[in-house]
Coordinates of C-alpha atoms in Angstrom, one line a residue:
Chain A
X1 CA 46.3 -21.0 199.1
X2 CA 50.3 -20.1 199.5
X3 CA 51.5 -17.8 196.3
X4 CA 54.2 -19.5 194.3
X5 CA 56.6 -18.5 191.5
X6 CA 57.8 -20.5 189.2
X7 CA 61.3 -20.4 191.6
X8 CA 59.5 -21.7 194.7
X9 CA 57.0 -24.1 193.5
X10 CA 57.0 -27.3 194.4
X11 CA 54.8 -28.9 191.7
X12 CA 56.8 -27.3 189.4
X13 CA 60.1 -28.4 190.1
X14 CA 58.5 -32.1 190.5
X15 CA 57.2 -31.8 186.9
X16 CA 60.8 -30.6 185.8
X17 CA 62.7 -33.2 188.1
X18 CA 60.6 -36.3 186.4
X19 CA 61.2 -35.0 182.8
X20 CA 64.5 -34.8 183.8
X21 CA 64.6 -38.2 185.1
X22 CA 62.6 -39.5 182.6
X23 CA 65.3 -38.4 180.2
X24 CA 68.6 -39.4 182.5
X25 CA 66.4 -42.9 182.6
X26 CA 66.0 -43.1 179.0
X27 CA 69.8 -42.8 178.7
X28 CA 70.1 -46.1 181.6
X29 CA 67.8 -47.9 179.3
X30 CA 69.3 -47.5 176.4
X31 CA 72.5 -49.2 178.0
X32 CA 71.0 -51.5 179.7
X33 CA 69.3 -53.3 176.7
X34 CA 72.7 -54.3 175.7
X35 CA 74.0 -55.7 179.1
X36 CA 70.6 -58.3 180.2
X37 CA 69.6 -61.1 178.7
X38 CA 65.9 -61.9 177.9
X39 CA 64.2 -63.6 180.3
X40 CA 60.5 -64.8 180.3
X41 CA 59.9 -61.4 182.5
X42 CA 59.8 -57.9 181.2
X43 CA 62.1 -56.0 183.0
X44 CA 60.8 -54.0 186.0
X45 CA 60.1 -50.0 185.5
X46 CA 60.0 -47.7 187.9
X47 CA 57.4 -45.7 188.9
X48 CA 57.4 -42.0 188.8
X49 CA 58.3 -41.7 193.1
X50 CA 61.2 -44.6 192.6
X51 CA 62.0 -42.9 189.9
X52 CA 62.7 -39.6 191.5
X53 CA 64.2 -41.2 193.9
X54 CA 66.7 -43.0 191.7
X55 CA 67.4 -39.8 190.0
X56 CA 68.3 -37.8 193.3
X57 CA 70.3 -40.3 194.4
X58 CA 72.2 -40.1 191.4
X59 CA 72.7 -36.6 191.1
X60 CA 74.5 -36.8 194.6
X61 CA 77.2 -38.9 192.4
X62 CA 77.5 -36.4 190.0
Chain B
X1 CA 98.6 -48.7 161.0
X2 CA 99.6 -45.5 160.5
X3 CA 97.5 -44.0 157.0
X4 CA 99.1 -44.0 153.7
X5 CA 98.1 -40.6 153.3
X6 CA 100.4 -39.4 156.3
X7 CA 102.7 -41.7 156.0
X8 CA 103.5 -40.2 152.4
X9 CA 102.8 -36.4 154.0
X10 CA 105.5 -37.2 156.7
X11 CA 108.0 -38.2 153.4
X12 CA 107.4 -35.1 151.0
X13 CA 105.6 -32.5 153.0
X14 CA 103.4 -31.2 150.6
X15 CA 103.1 -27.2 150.9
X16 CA 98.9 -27.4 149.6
X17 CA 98.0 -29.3 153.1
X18 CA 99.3 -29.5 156.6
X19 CA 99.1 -33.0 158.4
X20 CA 98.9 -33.4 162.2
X21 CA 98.6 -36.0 164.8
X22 CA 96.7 -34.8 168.0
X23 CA 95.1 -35.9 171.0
X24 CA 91.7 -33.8 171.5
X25 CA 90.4 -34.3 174.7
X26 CA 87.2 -32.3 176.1
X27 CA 88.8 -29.5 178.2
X28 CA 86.5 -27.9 180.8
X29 CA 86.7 -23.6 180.8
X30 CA 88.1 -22.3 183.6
X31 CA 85.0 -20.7 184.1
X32 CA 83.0 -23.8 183.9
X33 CA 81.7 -24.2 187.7
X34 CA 79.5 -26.8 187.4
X35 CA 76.1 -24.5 186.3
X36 CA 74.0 -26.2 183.3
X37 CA 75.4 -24.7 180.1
X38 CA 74.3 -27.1 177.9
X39 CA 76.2 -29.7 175.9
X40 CA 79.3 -27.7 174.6
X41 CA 80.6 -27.9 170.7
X42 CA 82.0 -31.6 170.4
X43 CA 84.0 -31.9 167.3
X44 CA 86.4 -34.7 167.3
X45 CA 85.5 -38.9 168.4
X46 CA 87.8 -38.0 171.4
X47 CA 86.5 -35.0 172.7
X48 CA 82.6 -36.8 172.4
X49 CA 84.1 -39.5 174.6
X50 CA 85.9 -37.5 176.6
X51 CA 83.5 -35.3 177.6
X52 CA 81.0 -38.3 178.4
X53 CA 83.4 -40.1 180.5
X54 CA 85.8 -37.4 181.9
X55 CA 87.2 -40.2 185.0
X56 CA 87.9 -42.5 182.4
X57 CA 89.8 -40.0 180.2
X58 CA 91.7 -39.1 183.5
X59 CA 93.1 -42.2 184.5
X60 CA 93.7 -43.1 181.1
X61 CA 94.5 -40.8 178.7
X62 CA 92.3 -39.3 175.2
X63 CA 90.2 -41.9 173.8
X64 CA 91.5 -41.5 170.1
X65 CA 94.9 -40.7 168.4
X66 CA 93.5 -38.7 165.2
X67 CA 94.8 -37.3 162.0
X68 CA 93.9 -33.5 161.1
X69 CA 94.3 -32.7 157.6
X70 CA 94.4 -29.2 156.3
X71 CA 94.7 -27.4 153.2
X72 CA 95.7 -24.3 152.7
X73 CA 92.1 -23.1 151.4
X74 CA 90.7 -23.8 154.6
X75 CA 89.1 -27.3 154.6
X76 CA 89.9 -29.8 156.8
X77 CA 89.2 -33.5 158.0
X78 CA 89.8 -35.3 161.0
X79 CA 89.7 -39.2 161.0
X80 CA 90.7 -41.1 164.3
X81 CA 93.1 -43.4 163.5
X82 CA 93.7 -45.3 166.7
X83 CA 92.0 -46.3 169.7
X84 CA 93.5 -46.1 173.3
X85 CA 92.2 -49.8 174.2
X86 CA 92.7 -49.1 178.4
X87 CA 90.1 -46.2 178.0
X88 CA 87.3 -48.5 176.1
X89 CA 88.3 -51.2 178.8
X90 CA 87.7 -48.7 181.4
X91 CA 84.8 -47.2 180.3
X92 CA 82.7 -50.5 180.6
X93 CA 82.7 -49.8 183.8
X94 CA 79.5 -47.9 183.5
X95 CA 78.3 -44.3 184.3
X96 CA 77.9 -43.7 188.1
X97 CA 75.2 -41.1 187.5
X98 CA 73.2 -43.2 186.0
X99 CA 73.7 -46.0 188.6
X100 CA 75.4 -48.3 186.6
X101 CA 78.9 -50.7 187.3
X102 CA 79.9 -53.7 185.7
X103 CA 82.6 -55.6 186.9
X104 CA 84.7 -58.9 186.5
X105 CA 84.5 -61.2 189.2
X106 CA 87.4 -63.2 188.9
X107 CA 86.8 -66.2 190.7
X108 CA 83.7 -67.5 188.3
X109 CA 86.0 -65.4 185.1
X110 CA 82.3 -63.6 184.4
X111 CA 81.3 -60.3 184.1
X112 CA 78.5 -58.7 186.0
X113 CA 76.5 -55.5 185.8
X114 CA 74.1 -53.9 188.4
X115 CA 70.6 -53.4 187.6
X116 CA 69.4 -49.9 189.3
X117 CA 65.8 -51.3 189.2
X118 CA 66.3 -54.0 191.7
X119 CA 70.1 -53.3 193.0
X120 CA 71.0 -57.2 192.3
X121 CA 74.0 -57.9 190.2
X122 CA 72.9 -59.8 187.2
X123 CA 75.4 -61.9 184.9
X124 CA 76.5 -60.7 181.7
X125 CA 78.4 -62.0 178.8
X126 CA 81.7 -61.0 176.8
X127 CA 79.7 -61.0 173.3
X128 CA 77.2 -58.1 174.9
X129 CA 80.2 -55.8 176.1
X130 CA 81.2 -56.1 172.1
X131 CA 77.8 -55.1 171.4
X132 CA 77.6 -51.9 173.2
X133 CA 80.7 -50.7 172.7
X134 CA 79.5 -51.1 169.0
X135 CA 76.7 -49.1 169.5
X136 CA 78.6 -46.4 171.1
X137 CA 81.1 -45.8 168.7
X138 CA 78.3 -46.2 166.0
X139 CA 76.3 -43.2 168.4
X140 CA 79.6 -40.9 168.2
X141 CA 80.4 -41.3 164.0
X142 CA 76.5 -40.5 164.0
X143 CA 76.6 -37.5 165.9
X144 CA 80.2 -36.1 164.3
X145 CA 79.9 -33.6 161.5
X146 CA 81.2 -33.9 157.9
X147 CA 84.3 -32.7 159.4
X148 CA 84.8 -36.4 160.9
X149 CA 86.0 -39.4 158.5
X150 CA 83.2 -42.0 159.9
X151 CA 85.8 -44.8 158.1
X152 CA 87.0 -46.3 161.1
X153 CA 84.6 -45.6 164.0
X154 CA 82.2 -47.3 161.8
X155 CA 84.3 -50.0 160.5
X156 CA 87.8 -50.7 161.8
X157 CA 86.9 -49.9 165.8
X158 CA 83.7 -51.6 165.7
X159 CA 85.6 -54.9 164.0
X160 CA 85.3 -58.3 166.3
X161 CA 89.2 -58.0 166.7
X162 CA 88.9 -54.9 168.4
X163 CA 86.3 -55.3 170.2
X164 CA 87.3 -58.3 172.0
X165 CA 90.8 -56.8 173.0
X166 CA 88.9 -54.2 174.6
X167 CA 86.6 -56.5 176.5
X168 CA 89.7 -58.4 177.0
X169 CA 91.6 -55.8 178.5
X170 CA 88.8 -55.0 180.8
X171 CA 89.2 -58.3 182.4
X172 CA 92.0 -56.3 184.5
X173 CA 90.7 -53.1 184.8
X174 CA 87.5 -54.3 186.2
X175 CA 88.8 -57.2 188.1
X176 CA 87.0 -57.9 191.6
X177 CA 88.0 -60.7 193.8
X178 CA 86.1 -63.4 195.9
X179 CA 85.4 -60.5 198.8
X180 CA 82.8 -58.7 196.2
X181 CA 80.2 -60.6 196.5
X182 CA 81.1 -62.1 200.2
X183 CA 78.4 -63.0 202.4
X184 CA 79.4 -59.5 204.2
X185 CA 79.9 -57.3 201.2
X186 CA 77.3 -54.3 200.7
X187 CA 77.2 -55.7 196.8
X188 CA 74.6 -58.6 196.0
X189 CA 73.8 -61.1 193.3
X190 CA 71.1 -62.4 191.6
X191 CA 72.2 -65.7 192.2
X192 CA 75.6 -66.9 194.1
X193 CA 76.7 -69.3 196.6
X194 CA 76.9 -66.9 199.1
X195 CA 73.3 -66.2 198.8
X196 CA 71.7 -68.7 201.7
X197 CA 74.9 -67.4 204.1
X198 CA 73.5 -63.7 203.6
X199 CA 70.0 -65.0 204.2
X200 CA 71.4 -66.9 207.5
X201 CA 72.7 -63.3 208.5
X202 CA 69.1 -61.7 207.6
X203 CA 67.2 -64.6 209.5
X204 CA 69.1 -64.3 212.5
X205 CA 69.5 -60.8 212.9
X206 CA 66.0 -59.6 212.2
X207 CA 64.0 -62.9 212.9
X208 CA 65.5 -64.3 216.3
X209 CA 66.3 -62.1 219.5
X210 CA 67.4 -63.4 223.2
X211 CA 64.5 -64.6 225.2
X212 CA 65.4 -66.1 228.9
X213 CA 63.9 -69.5 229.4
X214 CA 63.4 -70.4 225.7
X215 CA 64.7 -72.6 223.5
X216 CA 65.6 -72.9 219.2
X217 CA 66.2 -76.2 218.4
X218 CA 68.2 -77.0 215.3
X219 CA 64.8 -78.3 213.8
X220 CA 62.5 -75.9 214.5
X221 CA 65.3 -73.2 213.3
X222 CA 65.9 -75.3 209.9
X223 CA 62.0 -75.5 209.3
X224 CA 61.7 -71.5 209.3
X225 CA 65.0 -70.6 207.3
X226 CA 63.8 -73.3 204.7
X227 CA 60.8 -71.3 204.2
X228 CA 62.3 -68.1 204.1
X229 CA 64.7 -69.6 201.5
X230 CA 61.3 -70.4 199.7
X231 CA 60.0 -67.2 200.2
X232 CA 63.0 -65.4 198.6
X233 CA 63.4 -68.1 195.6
X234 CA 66.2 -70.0 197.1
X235 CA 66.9 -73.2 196.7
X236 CA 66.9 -75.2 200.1
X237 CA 69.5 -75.9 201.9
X238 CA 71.2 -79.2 203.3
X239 CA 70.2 -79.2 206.9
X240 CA 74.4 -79.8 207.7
X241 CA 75.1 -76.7 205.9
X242 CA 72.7 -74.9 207.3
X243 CA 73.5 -76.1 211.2
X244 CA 77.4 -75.1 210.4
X245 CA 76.3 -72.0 209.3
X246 CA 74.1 -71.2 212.0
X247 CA 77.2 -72.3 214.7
X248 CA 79.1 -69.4 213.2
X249 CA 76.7 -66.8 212.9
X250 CA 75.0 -67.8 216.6
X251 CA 78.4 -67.2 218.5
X252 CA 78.7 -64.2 216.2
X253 CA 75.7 -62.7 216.9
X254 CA 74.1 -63.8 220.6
X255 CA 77.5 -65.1 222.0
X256 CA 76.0 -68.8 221.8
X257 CA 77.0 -71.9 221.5
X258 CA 75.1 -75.5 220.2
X259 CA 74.0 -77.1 222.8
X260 CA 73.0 -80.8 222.6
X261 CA 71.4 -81.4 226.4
X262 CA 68.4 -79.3 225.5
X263 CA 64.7 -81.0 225.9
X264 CA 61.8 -79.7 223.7
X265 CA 58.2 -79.7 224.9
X266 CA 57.7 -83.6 224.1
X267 CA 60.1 -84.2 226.6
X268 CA 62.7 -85.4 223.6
X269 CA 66.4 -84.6 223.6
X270 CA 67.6 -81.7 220.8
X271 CA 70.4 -80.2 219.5
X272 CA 70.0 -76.0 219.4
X273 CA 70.3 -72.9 221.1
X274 CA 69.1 -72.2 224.9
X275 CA 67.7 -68.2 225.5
X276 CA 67.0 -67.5 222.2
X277 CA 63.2 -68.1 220.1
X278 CA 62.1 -66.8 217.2
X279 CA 61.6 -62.6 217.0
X280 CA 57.2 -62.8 217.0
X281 CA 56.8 -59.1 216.9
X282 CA 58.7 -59.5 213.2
X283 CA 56.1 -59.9 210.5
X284 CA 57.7 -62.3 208.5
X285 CA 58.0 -64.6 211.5
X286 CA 54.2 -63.9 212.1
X287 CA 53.5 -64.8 208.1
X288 CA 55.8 -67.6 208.2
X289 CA 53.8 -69.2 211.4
X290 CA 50.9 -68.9 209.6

């Protein structure tokens, strides 16, 4: 079982990177609501892998 | 436009208060390099949207023109008293960080705004640009301290009049001509014209390769794209359009042309394509078959 601190564990960061997803998501949402119209669908979430994804991708932009 | 208050200040200065006009953007320290320091002391309208869209304050200037009134015990407001319309305009254009862009496509005179979920551009309307820009400047008097006259973010800015000459003037900030959302461009719709020409593109590039001593007739061809159209929520299309279509995008892509000598296996004449068949080891091909 390899020894991690919190600076090199992996699980760790993933928790941190999700809440901070989570949180940048939030924020898109909160936009968002304003700009689609309602439809008979809910809008699509992501889940917590596209959602990581989404956020790296977006913190290249930044 | 200009406040009674300073408009009379500018006549008689009065020696018990000192006015001032002033443009307060967010300025980054010189020792800012990049590291996560928190949000940082925002104390005027301008530097809160400054600071939230620094590209936008850029190309465009502060956000605000606002009035700092002092007195000589020490107390102070600040109330912004005009808004820098081109900024608002430009800031519609959404947050790249958070995946977002609206823009105005000219040709249809509609705005549209990406959805991160699905990467489609989805339409949007005039009335619901009024309504966030509402909510943000509602956000901003929320956030300011008693320092900050909420008077005319909450009111005046927030006003129909305004609103709609800042959606107005993003009509030319955030124009985007017919190319946008071309058959070729990376961008895509929900729904567009161009939609069954970017399909054609998909079918033929991914579902067709060259095959020596087969045949595509025009028919069999139309049959598959029809229910790919189906499959993707399209609504079919004429057979003409899709056979001119098709003549393009064949020369384009295999370097053939419609032939109209070719024989099908019931011994019947057909218009299509000669070395080409449909791509079997692709599994929509396989699903469509079945």
């Amino acid at each position: 079982m390899p020894k991690y601190t919190d600076a090199n564990n992996p699980y760790l960061k993933r928790l941190n990177d999700l809440e901070a997803a989570r949180k940048l998501w939030a924020e898109s949402e909160w936009i968002l609501n304003f700009l689609r119209t309602t439809t008979s669908q809910p809008p699509k979430q992501f889940n917590d892998e596209e959602l990581l994804k989404w956020y790296y991708q977006n913190s290249k932009r930044a | 436009m200009v406040l009674p208050e300073l408009e009379e200040s500018l006549k008689a200065p009065n020696p018990f208060y000192k006015p001032s006009l002033e443009l307060n953007n967010h300025r980054r320290s010189p020792f800012d390099f990049g590291l996560e320091q928190g949000v940082p002391d925002l104390n005027t309208p301008a530097q809160w949207f400054s600071y939230k869209y620094p590209e936008q304050t850029k190309q465009y200037g502060c956000p605000f023109l606002e009035f700092r009134m002092r007195m000589v015990d020490g107390d102070e407001s600040l109330s912004p008293i005009d808004i820098n319309l081109d900024f608002f305009a430009a800031l519609l254009k959404g947050d790249p960080k958070l995946g977002h862009s609206v823009i105005y496509y000219e040709p249809e005179l509609q705005f549209y705004f990406v959805d991160p979920v699905d990467q489609l551009y989805k339409v949007t309307s005039q009335e619901k640009l009024q309504n966030w820009i509402r909510a943000l400047l509602l956000k901003c008097a929320q956030e300011m301290s008693r320092l900050v006259e909420p008077l005319n973010l909450y009111s005046k800015f927030r006003s129909d009049k305004v609103t709609k000459a800042i959606v107005q003037r993003a009509k030319s900030i955030l124009a985007a001509d017919e190319s946008f959302f071309s058959a070729d461009s990376p961008h895509e719709r929900q729904v567009g014209p161009e939609l069954p020409e970017r399909l054609a593109r998909t079918f033929i590039e991914s579902m067709l390769e060259k095959r020596e001593g087969t045949i595509l007739t025009v028919t069999q061809a139309y049959a598959l794209f029809s229910s790919l159209s189906v499959q993707n929520n399209l609504n079919p299309v004429k057979r003409a359009t899709f056979k001119q279509m098709m003549i393009e995008k064949m020369k384009d892509t295999f370097g053939l042309s419609l032939r109209r000598d070719l024989v099908d296996e019931h011994g019947k004449q057909q218009e299509g394509w000669k070395n080409v068949g449909a791509n079997v080891k692709n599994e929509e091909v396989q699903a469509l078959a079945a």
